[in-house]
Short mmCIF file of C-alpha atoms in Angstrom, two decimals:
data_model
loop_
_atom_site.label_atom_id
_atom_site.label_comp_id
_atom_site.label_asym_id
_atom_site.label_seq_id
_atom_site.Cartn_x
_atom_site.Cartn_y
_atom_site.Cartn_z
CA MET I 1 133.88 123.29 109.02
CA SER I 2 136.22 124.20 106.27
CA GLY I 3 136.40 122.72 102.81
CA THR I 4 133.81 121.33 100.49
CA PRO I 5 131.57 118.57 101.88
CA LYS I 6 131.98 115.28 100.04
CA ALA I 7 128.85 114.16 98.17
CA ASP I 8 127.38 110.86 99.27
CA SER I 9 127.41 108.33 96.42
CA ARG I 10 124.52 106.27 97.81
CA PRO I 11 121.03 106.62 96.32
CA LEU I 12 118.71 109.07 98.10
CA SER I 13 116.04 106.43 98.59
CA PRO I 14 116.12 102.63 98.65
CA HIS I 15 116.13 101.29 95.14
CA LEU I 16 116.86 98.07 93.33
CA GLN I 17 120.59 98.56 93.87
CA VAL I 18 119.97 98.43 97.63
CA TRP I 19 117.07 96.01 98.07
CA ARG I 20 116.74 92.56 96.60
CA PHE I 21 113.41 91.78 94.97
CA HIS I 22 110.90 90.08 97.30
CA ALA I 23 107.17 89.32 97.52
CA THR I 24 106.28 92.42 99.52
CA MET I 25 107.96 94.64 96.94
CA ALA I 26 106.09 92.87 94.14
CA ALA I 27 102.81 93.29 96.05
CA SER I 28 103.46 97.01 96.45
CA ILE I 29 104.11 97.43 92.73
CA THR I 30 101.09 95.29 91.82
CA HIS I 31 98.91 97.30 94.22
CA ARG I 32 99.78 100.47 92.31
CA PHE I 33 99.12 98.88 88.91
CA THR I 34 95.83 97.34 90.01
CA GLY I 35 94.78 100.72 91.40
CA MET I 36 95.35 102.24 87.97
CA GLY I 37 93.57 99.32 86.32
CA LEU I 38 90.50 99.91 88.46
CA TYR I 39 90.04 103.25 86.70
CA GLY I 40 89.80 101.42 83.36
CA GLY I 41 87.32 98.94 84.85
CA THR I 42 85.21 101.80 86.13
CA LEU I 43 85.08 103.23 82.60
CA LEU I 44 83.94 99.84 81.29
CA ILE I 45 81.17 99.65 83.88
CA THR I 46 80.14 103.20 82.96
CA ALA I 47 79.99 102.24 79.27
CA TRP I 48 77.89 99.19 80.17
CA LEU I 49 75.44 101.31 82.23
CA ILE I 50 75.16 103.94 79.48
CA ALA I 51 74.50 101.21 76.92
CA LEU I 52 71.89 99.70 79.24
CA ALA I 53 70.14 103.07 79.44
CA ASN I 54 70.30 103.62 75.66
CA GLY I 55 68.36 100.53 74.69
CA PRO I 56 68.79 97.02 73.34
CA ASP I 57 70.94 97.88 70.31
CA ALA I 58 73.59 99.69 72.34
CA TYR I 59 73.47 97.02 75.04
CA ASN I 60 73.92 94.22 72.49
CA THR I 61 76.98 95.99 71.09
CA VAL I 62 78.61 96.31 74.53
CA GLU I 63 77.64 92.73 75.38
CA ALA I 64 79.26 91.47 72.16
CA ILE I 65 82.46 93.30 73.05
CA ALA I 66 82.43 92.01 76.65
CA PHE I 67 81.88 88.40 75.58
CA SER I 68 84.61 88.44 72.92
CA ILE I 69 88.00 86.92 73.76
CA PRO I 70 89.69 90.31 74.40
CA GLY I 71 86.67 91.35 76.45
CA GLN I 72 86.87 88.20 78.54
CA ILE I 73 90.58 88.79 79.14
CA LEU I 74 89.85 92.36 80.25
CA LEU I 75 87.09 91.17 82.57
CA PHE I 76 89.42 88.56 84.08
CA LEU I 77 92.19 91.13 84.61
CA TRP I 78 89.70 93.57 86.11
CA ALA I 79 88.39 90.89 88.51
CA PHE I 80 92.00 90.08 89.49
CA ALA I 81 92.70 93.79 90.04
CA VAL I 82 89.61 94.26 92.22
CA LEU I 83 90.36 91.22 94.37
CA PHE I 84 94.08 91.94 94.72
CA HIS I 85 93.52 95.60 95.55
CA PHE I 86 90.87 94.57 98.12
CA ALA I 87 93.11 91.97 99.81
CA ASN I 88 96.14 94.26 99.78
CA GLY I 89 94.04 97.08 101.24
CA ILE I 90 93.12 94.81 104.14
CA ARG I 91 96.83 94.06 104.60
CA HIS I 92 97.49 97.79 104.85
CA LEU I 93 94.66 98.22 107.37
CA ILE I 94 96.22 95.49 109.51
CA TRP I 95 99.61 97.18 109.23
CA ASP I 96 98.21 100.63 110.05
CA GLY I 97 95.73 99.58 112.75
CA PRO I 98 97.07 97.01 115.18
CA GLY I 99 100.52 97.04 113.56
CA LEU I 100 100.67 93.32 112.85
CA GLY I 101 102.55 91.51 110.10
CA PHE I 102 105.72 93.58 109.91
CA ASN I 103 107.94 90.53 110.32
CA PRO I 104 109.52 90.06 106.85
CA LYS I 105 108.52 86.39 106.67
CA VAL I 106 104.89 87.13 107.63
CA ALA I 107 104.72 90.12 105.27
CA SER I 108 105.93 87.94 102.38
CA GLN I 109 103.44 85.20 103.23
CA ILE I 110 100.57 87.69 103.30
CA SER I 111 101.71 89.15 99.97
CA ILE I 112 101.79 85.69 98.38
CA PHE I 113 98.35 84.96 99.87
CA ASN I 114 97.02 88.15 98.23
CA TYR I 115 98.20 86.93 94.83
CA VAL I 116 96.70 83.48 95.34
CA PHE I 117 93.43 84.95 96.65
CA ALA I 118 93.10 87.28 93.65
CA LEU I 119 93.96 84.59 91.10
CA VAL I 120 91.69 81.91 92.57
CA GLY I 121 88.90 84.44 93.07
CA ALA I 122 89.13 85.74 89.50
CA VAL I 123 89.15 82.18 88.11
CA ALA I 124 86.12 81.31 90.27
CA LEU I 125 84.23 84.40 89.11
CA MET I 126 84.97 83.69 85.46
CA ALA I 127 84.00 80.01 85.88
CA ALA I 128 80.74 81.02 87.54
CA ALA I 129 80.01 83.48 84.74
CA ILE I 130 80.78 80.93 82.01
CA LEU I 131 78.84 78.10 83.62
CA SER I 132 75.73 80.15 84.33
#
């Protein structure tokens, strides 16, 4: 017990130097970003409801913004965020409840499914909105 202990040169937590990038890591990062994006979507819904309560002029203004190209892109991204966050939340419930899906191959497949589900769902929602 004499002398100075040697400092460990390894990182304190797993980082990109330790782990190679994989689908589950991407899903974790995307889950955090979509969670933050849902706050912005909630503000947009709040603005829409306030405009609806304030009468036709305010509602027409918000509707014009929502149906513009940037508005449509925001709505698509918000739909993707909602669907991805929903699917990834179910993945976490399956992990936390019965403890299934921890096999790296299965975890990656579920993560890829979440991306596909969110993308296809957002495209379907936008197509339904445009065609109606």
